[in-house]
Amino acid sequence: METKAPAEFKPYIADNQPTAEFTLKAVVTGALFGVLFGAATVYLSLKAGLSVSASIPIAVLAISLGRRFLKTTILENNIIQTTGSAGESIASGVVFTLPGFLFLTDDIGADFFSYWTILTLAILGGLLGTLLMIPLRRALIVEEHGNLPYPEGTACGSVLIAGERGGDFAKTAYQGLGVALLYAILQKVLHVIAEAPVWATKQANRYFPSAQVSGEITPEYLGVGYIIGFRISAILVGGGILAWLALIPLLASLVPGEVIAAQLVKFAYIPNLQTAGGPGGWNPDTRTFNDTAAAIYRAYIRQIGAGAVTAGGFMTLIKTIPTIVASFKQSFGSIGAGTEKSAVRRTEQDLSIKVVIFGSLALIALMIILPQIPGDTLLTKLLIGVLVIIFGFFFVTVASRIVGLIGTSSSPVSGMTIATIMGTSLVFIGFGLTGKVYEPTVLVVGSMICIAAATAGATSQDLKTGYLVGATPKYQQMALFVGVIVSSLAIGATVKVLDTPTPDLVAQGITHAIGSDRFPAPQGTLMATLIKGLLSFNLDWQFVLVGAFMSFVVEICGVSALAFAVGLYLPLSTTLPIFAGGCVKALVDWNSKRKGIVEEDADLGRGSLFSTGLVAGGALAGVVVALLSVNESVFNFLGKLTLEPALEGALGDEGFQLLGALAFLGLAAILFRVATKRAGGN
């Protein structure tokens, strides 16, 4: 995605233009949206280990409802979406990690799975992620404006500006939103369009066993790919190609099924080799998998990917250090500026670096004194606080850069959490703190970094939106603090409500709904298993190191190791449709170059606006489906509307999947057509 250099950039609202911004109605409305979307994310994450970005849906709601009923300005609408976005990020960080307390050795962590512990860790992690982004804003949002597109932040900015301008700007964005909603209804409700068509070779294939190409052919992925462009999307899909068309077929030909299944048992995906199910569908009778590729991905590739993301993030951090140091120097230089502070432009006014320093020290103090934080001594709790700040700075920076490339929805926060858990466990082992008694302590560090990284990713997108529309950074940062605290109050309650067992579960002797078939919490199970393996010296480091050296090789070849590593860690089904969007952008650029057309403002070009609508519509549909799924009777009613069995009966399974692929190709053609159409003609 081509953007203007920072020196040339002019926001939509000039810094000297007086506009209502940080108002009570904007903050309260945003906080309410944060509670709503946070609750939806809790449900979806517990059920399937997935989350849906809320920033764009909230921006759309702010335009549609805020301007009509509350008479809000564009900057107030930005505060609404900034405050509300905290709920989704906090919820995903909480749900991906804290259920792990229930799965530690001998239920040693079960007592910590309480409302007050969840609330405490959610608030502390969310505040940490927001605090550490304050001095990084200039380095990552402003100085890297031409390099890091922050697709969802850019999309939010385009939505807000289009809504403010009205006319063709709003029309194009809302056309994309309408097309995406129609497509999503056909896909997610009526199931006319397959959700993830798959081409795969059989395990018995002599030359290329268990190779697999698949794609979650959703409008939001197509839109994200168009926004980030061909280059970044190609690097992303390159990592996925290596995993699914090279490593998985190789491992499938070398590793017996029972060994793969034993690895899944080790990670608690299946309880034992005699139990059917788990990733890939293990069959204990035939000693084979229904889907060997999926089993290998969970057993080995995610460990390789986690190592790659860690190494890629470390190398990226090293390259970014000069910019970060310059940003910190500028922040420290502002201390004591006194009367000179008034000379700072409104659009460059961050909260003081003093807030970051004293806020971080306060967080450490709270971790030491609060009883909700596990630890047998004050020194152990001090170690927790120090590790949280160190890992927090590292992964907040990495998370911000990752979401700057591929967006919040595709950010491998779980991979960063795994890396944190590994690093924390090694430090604990170095201090001789091993055994099950320290498992809850390690999980606390991992969970806080997960929450901080998720919050930092969402914060980065919000700050990018603010940069585009001309917001005041310090007001956004204050709004995020409010959003973190209010959302955490509701998220902790939602988790505990959903954890309440049904009468059927109680009859089976099950005391927690989380961890049962109702809410399997796959990510929390994985985190607990990793901690138990690390502290008992039972982890396969060879896979982690393979991933790390892959990142190193890619980096010295001149390719972004972090983007490649993210593609290696994520399923190919995620990166392939994003790459399709990047290909459409490349075709549009080629067509413009061939015709000698120069785009005056790429961010507000027809293709970018329509892609914004696709991302917004797809995200809205995902949230609506998640909300409807909470009510079991509504969920069952929607299940009766599906046309998938009838279509599969008429077309066969392959025909049904081909129909989905053709629908996605048609959506890409519509995007190309809109992007190449000019005012007054083609």
XYZ file of C-alpha atoms in Angstrom:
682
model
C 0.000 0.000 0.000
C 1.545 3.310 -1.089
C 1.228 6.178 1.361
C 2.688 9.636 1.598
C 5.881 10.322 3.470
C 5.354 11.551 7.046
C 6.681 15.047 6.247
C 4.097 15.527 3.497
C 1.169 13.997 5.332
C -1.790 16.188 6.265
C -4.571 14.753 8.467
C -8.225 15.191 7.604
C -8.783 17.586 10.539
C -5.975 20.147 10.739
C -4.227 20.561 14.087
C -5.413 24.174 14.344
C -9.052 23.371 13.543
C -11.199 23.441 16.724
C -13.344 20.280 16.832
C -15.115 18.540 19.729
C -13.224 15.356 20.614
C -12.785 13.963 24.148
C -16.363 14.387 25.360
C -18.379 12.479 27.955
C -20.901 11.184 25.399
C -18.105 9.836 23.182
C -16.293 8.057 26.027
C -19.474 6.560 27.524
C -20.749 5.364 24.137
C -17.367 3.811 23.358
C -17.236 2.089 26.752
C -20.674 0.546 26.146
C -19.536 -0.758 22.763
C -16.422 -2.151 24.461
C -18.557 -4.136 26.908
C -20.749 -5.500 24.086
C -17.944 -6.543 21.757
C -15.806 -7.783 24.630
C -18.566 -10.187 25.703
C -18.982 -11.436 22.116
C -15.232 -12.032 21.843
C -15.184 -13.984 25.114
C -17.787 -16.383 23.770
C -16.189 -16.831 20.350
C -12.677 -17.256 21.757
C -13.753 -19.862 24.314
C -15.733 -21.753 21.711
C -13.296 -21.817 18.817
C -10.093 -20.047 19.858
C -10.886 -17.165 17.467
C -11.506 -13.445 17.801
C -12.964 -10.791 15.522
C -11.599 -7.241 15.310
C -14.109 -4.770 16.701
C -12.581 -1.424 15.663
C -14.155 -1.262 12.221
C -17.658 -2.372 13.283
C -17.583 0.200 16.091
C -16.448 2.890 13.638
C -19.368 2.015 11.360
C -21.775 2.120 14.307
C -20.312 5.441 15.444
C -21.041 6.957 12.043
C -24.473 5.405 11.706
C -25.695 5.990 15.269
C -23.408 8.604 16.776
C -23.836 11.268 14.138
C -27.573 10.706 13.854
C -28.574 10.519 17.511
C -25.666 12.107 19.394
C -24.570 14.684 16.781
C -20.945 13.622 17.168
C -18.004 14.999 15.188
C -15.498 12.826 13.320
C -13.037 13.147 16.229
C -15.716 12.136 18.737
C -16.527 9.131 16.543
C -12.839 8.280 16.617
C -12.876 8.404 20.426
C -15.928 6.091 20.410
C -14.152 3.435 18.343
C -10.888 3.916 20.286
C -12.590 3.379 23.654
C -14.662 0.466 22.388
C -11.817 -1.405 20.710
C -10.210 -2.113 24.092
C -12.950 -4.639 24.903
C -12.155 -7.012 22.050
C -8.377 -6.967 22.632
C -8.658 -7.470 26.405
C -11.171 -10.293 25.913
C -9.008 -12.211 23.438
C -5.928 -11.899 25.674
C -7.866 -13.056 28.739
C -9.590 -16.004 27.104
C -6.520 -17.268 25.254
C -4.510 -17.634 28.467
C -6.309 -17.461 31.819
C -8.403 -20.654 31.374
C -4.997 -22.346 31.524
C -5.252 -22.051 35.329
C -7.814 -24.868 35.168
C -5.473 -27.229 33.301
C -2.275 -27.006 35.366
C -0.851 -29.945 37.286
C -3.083 -31.326 40.062
C -5.483 -28.345 39.798
C -2.851 -26.146 41.439
C -4.074 -23.104 39.542
C -7.843 -23.615 39.876
C -8.124 -21.265 42.871
C -6.653 -18.438 40.800
C -9.400 -18.735 38.190
C -11.584 -16.263 40.063
C -13.311 -13.059 39.039
C -10.888 -10.867 40.985
C -7.790 -12.503 39.536
C -9.200 -12.271 36.007
C -10.143 -8.626 36.583
C -6.743 -7.760 38.056
C -4.704 -9.374 35.291
C -6.971 -7.951 32.575
C -6.612 -4.391 33.864
C -2.869 -4.623 34.541
C -2.124 -6.222 31.159
C -4.345 -3.779 29.286
C -2.818 -0.759 31.004
C 0.678 -2.083 30.298
C -0.015 -2.468 26.579
C -1.452 1.052 26.393
C 1.319 2.633 28.482
C 4.170 1.158 26.440
C 2.614 2.331 23.173
C 2.777 5.972 24.296
C 6.520 6.471 23.590
C 6.353 4.149 20.568
C 3.613 6.055 18.750
C 5.928 8.426 16.901
C 8.409 5.673 16.011
C 5.848 3.206 14.668
C 2.827 5.242 13.575
C 4.384 8.478 12.323
C 7.918 7.607 11.198
C 6.816 4.299 9.652
C 3.679 5.721 8.030
C 4.831 4.787 4.540
C 5.994 1.293 5.565
C 3.398 0.005 8.036
C -0.107 0.282 6.551
C -1.998 -0.820 9.708
C -4.842 -2.099 7.495
C -7.647 -1.992 10.056
C -6.545 1.406 11.349
C -6.396 2.703 7.796
C -9.784 1.152 7.071
C -11.251 2.791 10.193
C -9.828 6.123 9.146
C -11.283 5.734 5.661
C -14.675 4.769 7.106
C -14.742 7.827 9.391
C -13.592 10.202 6.653
C -15.969 8.718 4.093
C -18.837 9.071 6.559
C -17.868 12.684 7.220
C -17.513 13.612 3.555
C -20.557 11.726 2.375
C -21.172 11.602 -1.380
C -19.105 9.178 -3.454
C -16.627 8.553 -0.624
C -19.283 7.173 1.697
C -21.101 5.532 -1.197
C -18.080 3.451 -2.248
C -17.294 2.334 1.292
C -20.914 1.413 2.003
C -21.134 -0.449 -1.315
C -18.250 -2.603 -0.134
C -19.932 -3.073 3.224
C -23.211 -4.090 1.556
C -21.504 -6.558 -0.782
C -19.598 -8.052 2.151
C -22.735 -8.439 4.262
C -24.587 -10.135 1.395
C -21.627 -12.432 0.798
C -21.380 -13.173 4.542
C -25.089 -14.057 4.759
C -24.682 -16.483 1.865
C -21.589 -17.946 3.522
C -22.189 -17.889 7.288
C -25.990 -18.218 7.489
C -27.272 -19.941 4.353
C -23.973 -21.747 3.667
C -24.322 -21.376 -0.075
C -20.625 -20.464 -0.206
C -18.158 -22.863 1.391
C -16.256 -21.252 4.260
C -12.881 -22.859 3.538
C -12.496 -24.855 0.290
C -9.688 -27.396 0.489
C -7.509 -29.215 -2.012
C -5.457 -31.987 -0.432
C -3.453 -35.037 -1.390
C -3.979 -38.264 0.508
C -1.607 -39.572 3.143
C -1.115 -42.645 0.969
C 0.248 -40.503 -1.899
C 3.729 -41.815 -2.626
C 5.346 -38.580 -3.744
C 3.437 -35.749 -2.080
C 1.530 -36.999 1.001
C -0.858 -34.780 2.973
C -0.140 -31.585 1.040
C -2.971 -29.130 1.486
C -4.109 -25.854 -0.028
C -7.101 -24.141 1.589
C -8.541 -20.697 2.068
C -11.041 -19.028 4.391
C -12.592 -17.163 1.483
C -14.081 -14.281 3.435
C -14.515 -10.676 2.263
C -12.501 -9.252 5.161
C -9.388 -11.223 4.193
C -9.704 -10.082 0.576
C -10.030 -6.474 1.757
C -7.047 -6.749 4.118
C -4.924 -8.170 1.291
C -5.813 -5.267 -0.996
C -4.993 -2.729 1.712
C -1.577 -4.196 2.642
C -0.612 -4.761 -1.003
C 1.125 -7.461 -3.010
C 4.600 -7.438 -1.449
C 3.629 -8.026 2.174
C 0.857 -10.484 1.308
C 3.306 -12.459 -0.873
C 5.816 -12.778 1.977
C 3.018 -13.902 4.284
C 1.761 -16.586 1.932
C 5.357 -17.681 1.323
C 5.626 -18.811 4.944
C 2.353 -20.704 4.600
C 3.499 -22.403 1.392
C 6.671 -23.583 3.119
C 4.627 -25.059 5.971
C 1.754 -26.689 4.076
C 3.417 -27.693 0.809
C 6.913 -28.536 2.057
C 7.268 -29.215 5.785
C 3.959 -31.017 6.327
C 4.360 -33.393 3.341
C 7.953 -34.084 4.459
C 6.930 -34.865 8.040
C 3.950 -36.884 6.795
C 6.308 -39.151 4.843
C 8.787 -39.552 7.713
C 6.788 -39.589 10.962
C 4.390 -42.467 11.748
C 0.828 -41.639 12.717
C 1.232 -42.965 16.253
C 4.186 -40.647 16.867
C 2.151 -37.660 15.671
C -0.739 -38.735 17.905
C 1.624 -39.099 20.872
C 2.751 -35.521 20.282
C -0.884 -34.369 20.330
C -1.372 -36.258 23.602
C 1.656 -34.388 24.956
C -0.047 -31.089 24.144
C -3.377 -32.330 25.583
C -5.232 -32.125 22.263
C -6.330 -35.717 22.906
C -6.195 -37.419 26.330
C -4.542 -40.650 25.159
C -3.907 -42.831 22.115
C -7.047 -44.855 22.815
C -9.346 -41.835 22.435
C -10.607 -40.739 19.035
C -10.750 -37.099 17.900
C -8.457 -34.128 18.290
C -6.887 -32.125 15.439
C -6.942 -34.199 12.280
C -9.417 -36.740 13.675
C -7.283 -39.501 15.234
C -8.721 -42.995 14.797
C -7.365 -45.362 17.493
C -8.651 -48.441 15.655
C -6.872 -47.804 12.357
C -4.047 -45.771 13.998
C -4.467 -43.097 11.333
C -5.808 -39.563 10.961
C -8.670 -38.342 8.832
C -6.589 -35.211 8.137
C -2.888 -35.817 8.709
C -1.958 -32.281 7.639
C -4.063 -30.716 10.399
C -2.553 -33.091 12.961
C 1.024 -32.274 11.929
C 0.263 -28.572 11.963
C -0.853 -28.741 15.602
C 1.821 -31.207 16.654
C 4.899 -29.645 15.040
C 4.379 -26.666 12.726
C 2.998 -24.328 15.390
C 6.099 -24.923 17.514
C 8.313 -24.194 14.510
C 6.223 -21.118 13.765
C 6.429 -19.890 17.366
C 10.234 -20.103 17.198
C 10.212 -18.266 13.881
C 7.954 -15.480 15.195
C 10.159 -15.058 18.273
C 13.375 -14.824 16.235
C 11.756 -12.635 13.598
C 10.419 -10.331 16.275
C 13.816 -10.110 17.948
C 15.556 -9.198 14.675
C 12.850 -6.663 13.894
C 13.280 -5.126 17.330
C 17.038 -4.800 16.773
C 16.455 -2.984 13.480
C 13.883 -0.726 15.115
C 16.006 0.215 18.139
C 17.475 3.429 16.605
C 13.978 4.739 15.842
C 12.699 3.702 19.280
C 15.681 5.339 21.009
C 15.069 8.557 19.074
C 11.400 8.438 20.080
C 12.295 7.925 23.744
C 14.820 10.779 23.603
C 12.132 13.045 22.236
C 9.725 11.914 24.960
C 12.286 12.486 27.718
C 13.218 15.803 26.150
C 9.639 16.958 26.603
C 9.961 16.598 30.387
C 10.338 19.987 31.935
C 9.602 21.735 28.661
C 7.152 23.920 30.585
C 5.947 26.777 28.476
C 7.307 25.177 25.322
C 4.686 22.443 25.579
C 2.077 24.770 24.162
C 4.138 24.945 20.948
C 3.622 21.229 20.295
C 0.980 20.706 17.648
C -2.287 19.215 18.865
C -1.896 16.167 16.624
C 1.522 15.462 18.205
C 0.563 15.763 21.871
C 1.115 12.419 23.645
C 0.770 11.795 27.342
C 4.014 12.589 29.147
C 6.779 9.997 29.398
C 6.392 10.497 33.159
C 3.044 8.707 32.879
C 4.830 5.746 31.278
C 7.618 5.590 33.863
C 5.545 6.046 36.997
C 2.711 3.965 35.537
C 5.085 1.045 34.910
C 6.527 1.332 38.423
C 2.994 1.409 39.846
C 2.125 -1.766 37.929
C 5.162 -3.532 39.392
C 4.176 -2.381 42.895
C 0.632 -3.666 42.414
C 1.915 -7.033 41.226
C 3.968 -7.287 44.419
C 1.264 -6.354 46.905
C -1.934 -7.747 45.375
C -2.904 -11.201 46.695
C -4.446 -12.121 43.319
C -0.923 -12.449 41.870
C 0.583 -15.872 42.731
C 4.045 -16.017 44.257
C 5.496 -17.587 47.396
C 7.825 -14.666 48.256
C 8.128 -10.932 47.599
C 11.228 -11.634 45.498
C 9.236 -14.009 43.295
C 6.576 -11.356 42.804
C 9.246 -8.741 42.068
C 10.671 -11.108 39.450
C 7.188 -11.363 37.909
C 6.933 -7.579 37.723
C 10.357 -7.146 36.126
C 9.752 -9.912 33.584
C 6.365 -8.443 32.667
C 7.919 -5.032 31.931
C 10.857 -6.500 29.949
C 8.811 -8.937 27.884
C 6.074 -6.331 27.635
C 8.341 -3.782 25.962
C 9.642 -6.401 23.523
C 6.330 -7.905 22.502
C 4.373 -4.640 22.501
C 6.855 -3.410 19.885
C 6.664 -6.679 17.933
C 2.861 -6.848 18.163
C 2.520 -3.294 16.886
C 4.733 -3.995 13.883
C 2.926 -7.263 13.100
C -0.526 -5.685 13.112
C 0.946 -2.861 11.073
C 1.607 -5.426 8.368
C -1.343 -7.806 8.492
C -3.962 -6.403 10.844
C -5.193 -7.290 14.319
C -7.378 -10.270 13.379
C -4.418 -12.203 11.941
C -1.874 -11.224 14.605
C -0.255 -14.348 16.133
C -0.661 -13.176 19.724
C -0.692 -16.785 20.894
C 2.724 -17.274 19.266
C 4.114 -14.297 21.179
C 2.552 -15.649 24.366
C 4.202 -19.010 23.768
C 7.546 -17.243 23.339
C 6.943 -15.337 26.595
C 6.103 -18.532 28.443
C 9.273 -20.149 27.108
C 11.434 -17.193 28.117
C 9.827 -16.896 31.550
C 10.197 -20.606 32.203
C 13.896 -20.461 31.283
C 14.423 -17.570 33.708
C 12.612 -19.466 36.452
C 14.675 -22.572 35.739
C 17.832 -20.432 35.893
C 16.825 -19.269 39.375
C 16.033 -22.848 40.386
C 12.280 -22.157 40.527
C 10.996 -25.387 39.000
C 8.119 -27.735 39.640
C 4.366 -27.448 39.620
C 4.223 -24.807 42.369
C 5.529 -22.189 39.900
C 3.192 -23.093 37.041
C 0.556 -20.454 37.974
C 3.306 -17.831 38.276
C 4.596 -18.468 34.758
C 1.034 -18.373 33.409
C 0.512 -14.956 35.034
C 3.494 -13.526 33.155
C 2.350 -15.121 29.890
C -1.236 -13.947 30.314
C -0.286 -10.357 31.075
C 2.010 -10.209 28.035
C -0.716 -11.773 25.893
C -3.204 -9.137 27.067
C -0.617 -6.364 26.668
C 0.342 -7.504 23.148
C -3.307 -7.783 22.091
C -4.034 -4.346 23.558
C -0.958 -2.837 21.923
C -2.048 -4.213 18.546
C -5.501 -2.667 18.872
C -4.009 0.542 20.269
C -1.690 0.814 17.267
C -4.605 0.526 14.867
C -6.493 3.184 16.854
C -3.512 5.541 16.814
C -3.137 5.018 13.069
C -6.784 5.954 12.618
C -6.244 9.005 14.785
C -3.168 9.974 12.768
C -5.192 9.851 9.557
C -8.220 11.784 10.809
C -6.244 14.323 12.840
C -6.995 13.207 16.409
C -5.160 14.286 19.550
C -3.017 11.294 20.647
C -3.214 12.023 24.379
C -7.022 11.987 24.252
C -6.961 8.622 22.481
C -4.560 7.270 25.106
C -6.820 8.498 27.908
C -9.835 6.942 26.173
C -7.986 3.624 25.971
C -7.335 3.676 29.732
C -11.078 4.108 30.301
C -11.896 1.361 27.787
C -9.452 -1.087 29.420
C -10.910 -0.666 32.908
C -14.610 -0.691 31.954
C -14.241 -3.609 29.536
C -12.282 -5.651 32.090
C -15.118 -5.318 34.610
C -17.548 -6.894 32.132
C -15.156 -9.439 30.613
C -14.293 -11.013 33.963
C -17.998 -11.386 34.737
C -18.727 -12.867 31.305
C -15.981 -15.460 31.707
C -17.304 -16.566 35.082
C -20.902 -16.737 33.828
C -19.908 -18.909 30.867
C -17.797 -21.078 33.187
C -20.885 -21.978 35.227
C -21.648 -25.661 34.488
C -25.059 -26.695 33.207
C -27.088 -29.265 35.152
C -25.977 -31.933 32.666
C -22.311 -31.109 33.310
C -22.855 -31.121 37.064
C -24.439 -34.555 36.783
C -21.235 -35.732 35.089
C -19.141 -34.359 37.954
C -17.813 -31.433 35.889
C -17.351 -28.238 37.892
C -16.177 -25.910 35.087
C -17.932 -25.451 31.743
C -14.651 -24.057 30.387
C -12.569 -27.017 29.346
C -15.622 -29.151 28.557
C -16.986 -29.850 25.079
C -19.211 -26.785 25.506
C -16.239 -24.392 25.801
C -13.043 -26.309 25.012
C -10.754 -23.217 25.309
C -8.059 -24.642 22.991
C -5.528 -21.850 23.491
C -5.663 -21.992 27.286
C -5.117 -25.741 27.169
C -2.066 -25.252 24.958
C -0.541 -22.624 27.276
C -0.961 -24.833 30.345
C 0.561 -27.815 28.540
C 3.584 -25.773 27.472
C 4.178 -24.525 31.013
C 3.969 -28.043 32.434
C 6.368 -29.334 29.780
C 8.880 -26.522 30.286
C 9.039 -26.616 34.071
C 9.313 -30.417 33.998
C 12.080 -30.274 31.322
C 9.890 -32.030 28.754
C 9.659 -29.677 25.722
C 10.826 -30.308 22.158
C 13.229 -27.399 21.694
C 14.452 -28.714 18.347
C 11.280 -27.533 16.611
C 11.518 -24.083 18.170
C 15.150 -23.741 17.053
C 14.311 -24.870 13.516
C 11.827 -22.008 13.279
C 14.326 -19.517 14.707
C 16.980 -20.426 12.138
C 14.423 -20.287 9.328
C 13.744 -16.676 10.284
C 17.470 -15.962 10.378
C 18.017 -17.392 6.884
C 15.083 -15.450 5.452
C 16.290 -12.213 7.050
C 19.821 -12.455 5.631
C 18.235 -13.062 2.229
C 16.727 -9.594 2.442
C 13.131 -10.635 3.173
C 11.138 -9.483 6.205
C 11.596 -12.385 8.609
C 8.708 -11.317 10.825
C 6.138 -11.277 8.014
C 7.434 -14.625 6.741
C 7.361 -16.119 10.258
C 3.782 -14.974 10.798
C 2.826 -16.717 7.555
C 4.607 -19.862 8.743
C 2.741 -19.821 12.051
C -0.723 -19.028 10.704
C -2.734 -21.561 8.677
C -2.393 -21.233 4.901
C -6.173 -20.866 4.872
C -5.676 -17.431 6.454
C -2.800 -16.083 4.359
C -3.920 -17.394 0.949
C -7.096 -15.259 0.656
C -5.085 -12.269 1.946
C -2.612 -12.920 -0.881
C -5.544 -12.953 -3.311
C -6.369 -9.409 -2.217
C -2.735 -8.434 -2.717
C -2.851 -9.854 -6.239
C -5.922 -7.738 -7.034
C -4.019 -4.657 -5.800
C -1.059 -5.569 -8.018
C -3.367 -5.899 -11.048
C -4.994 -2.549 -10.262
C -1.586 -0.867 -9.960
C -0.429 -2.454 -13.232
C -3.581 -1.274 -14.979
C -3.144 2.264 -13.631
C 0.493 2.357 -14.711
C -0.425 1.051 -18.166
C -3.006 3.810 -18.568
C -0.823 6.480 -16.995
C -3.245 7.090 -14.123
C -1.807 8.617 -10.945
C -3.782 8.130 -7.695
C -3.828 11.414 -5.794
C -4.790 9.890 -2.467
C -4.347 6.123 -2.367
C -5.908 5.851 1.095
C -9.177 7.259 -0.268
C -9.044 5.631 -3.702
C -12.065 3.648 -4.835
C -10.281 0.322 -4.355
C -9.162 1.195 -0.824
C -12.613 2.493 0.132
C -14.368 -0.571 -1.268
C -11.844 -2.815 0.521
C -12.570 -0.903 3.711
C -16.220 -1.781 3.232
C -15.337 -5.433 2.666
C -13.339 -5.551 5.906
C -16.063 -3.710 7.812
C -18.868 -5.875 6.444
C -17.009 -9.120 7.066
C -16.091 -8.086 10.614
C -19.646 -6.941 11.368
C -21.041 -10.245 10.126
C -18.579 -12.172 12.284
C -19.570 -10.256 15.402
C -23.300 -10.609 14.673
C -22.959 -14.363 14.169
C -21.017 -14.587 17.441
C -23.729 -12.661 19.297
C -26.503 -14.776 17.811
C -24.607 -17.919 18.739
C -24.866 -17.021 22.429
C -28.592 -17.826 22.326
C -28.850 -21.558 21.749
C -32.391 -21.452 20.313
C -31.429 -18.734 17.808
C -28.290 -20.676 16.928
C -30.330 -23.815 16.283
C -32.806 -21.821 14.160
C -29.978 -20.480 12.013
C -28.715 -24.033 11.633
C -32.018 -24.959 9.991
C -31.502 -22.312 7.295
C -28.369 -23.927 5.883
C -28.496 -25.012 2.239
C -25.163 -26.827 2.377
C -26.589 -30.415 2.527
C -28.834 -29.775 -0.486
C -26.028 -28.227 -2.509
C -23.594 -30.995 -1.611
C -26.217 -33.537 -2.611
C -26.656 -31.869 -5.992
C -23.052 -30.890 -6.715
C -21.042 -33.281 -4.588
C -18.485 -32.110 -2.009
C -15.931 -31.052 -4.638
C -18.570 -29.220 -6.645
C -19.772 -27.367 -3.554
C -16.234 -26.243 -2.721
C -15.654 -25.228 -6.347
C -18.810 -23.105 -6.150
C -17.327 -21.326 -3.127
C -14.033 -20.701 -4.918
C -15.907 -19.239 -7.901
C -17.901 -16.965 -5.580
C -14.677 -15.663 -4.034
C -13.204 -15.153 -7.513
C -16.332 -13.191 -8.400
C -15.871 -11.028 -5.300
C -12.267 -10.340 -6.327
C -13.487 -9.395 -9.826
C -15.972 -6.924 -8.318
C -13.157 -5.366 -6.267
C -10.972 -5.038 -9.379
C -13.835 -3.506 -11.338
C -14.585 -0.946 -8.630
C -10.905 -0.088 -8.142
C -10.303 0.535 -11.857
C -13.497 2.506 -12.447
C -12.988 6.249 -12.604
C -15.366 9.127 -12.120
C -17.114 9.755 -15.419
C -16.073 6.451 -16.964
C -13.721 3.478 -16.790
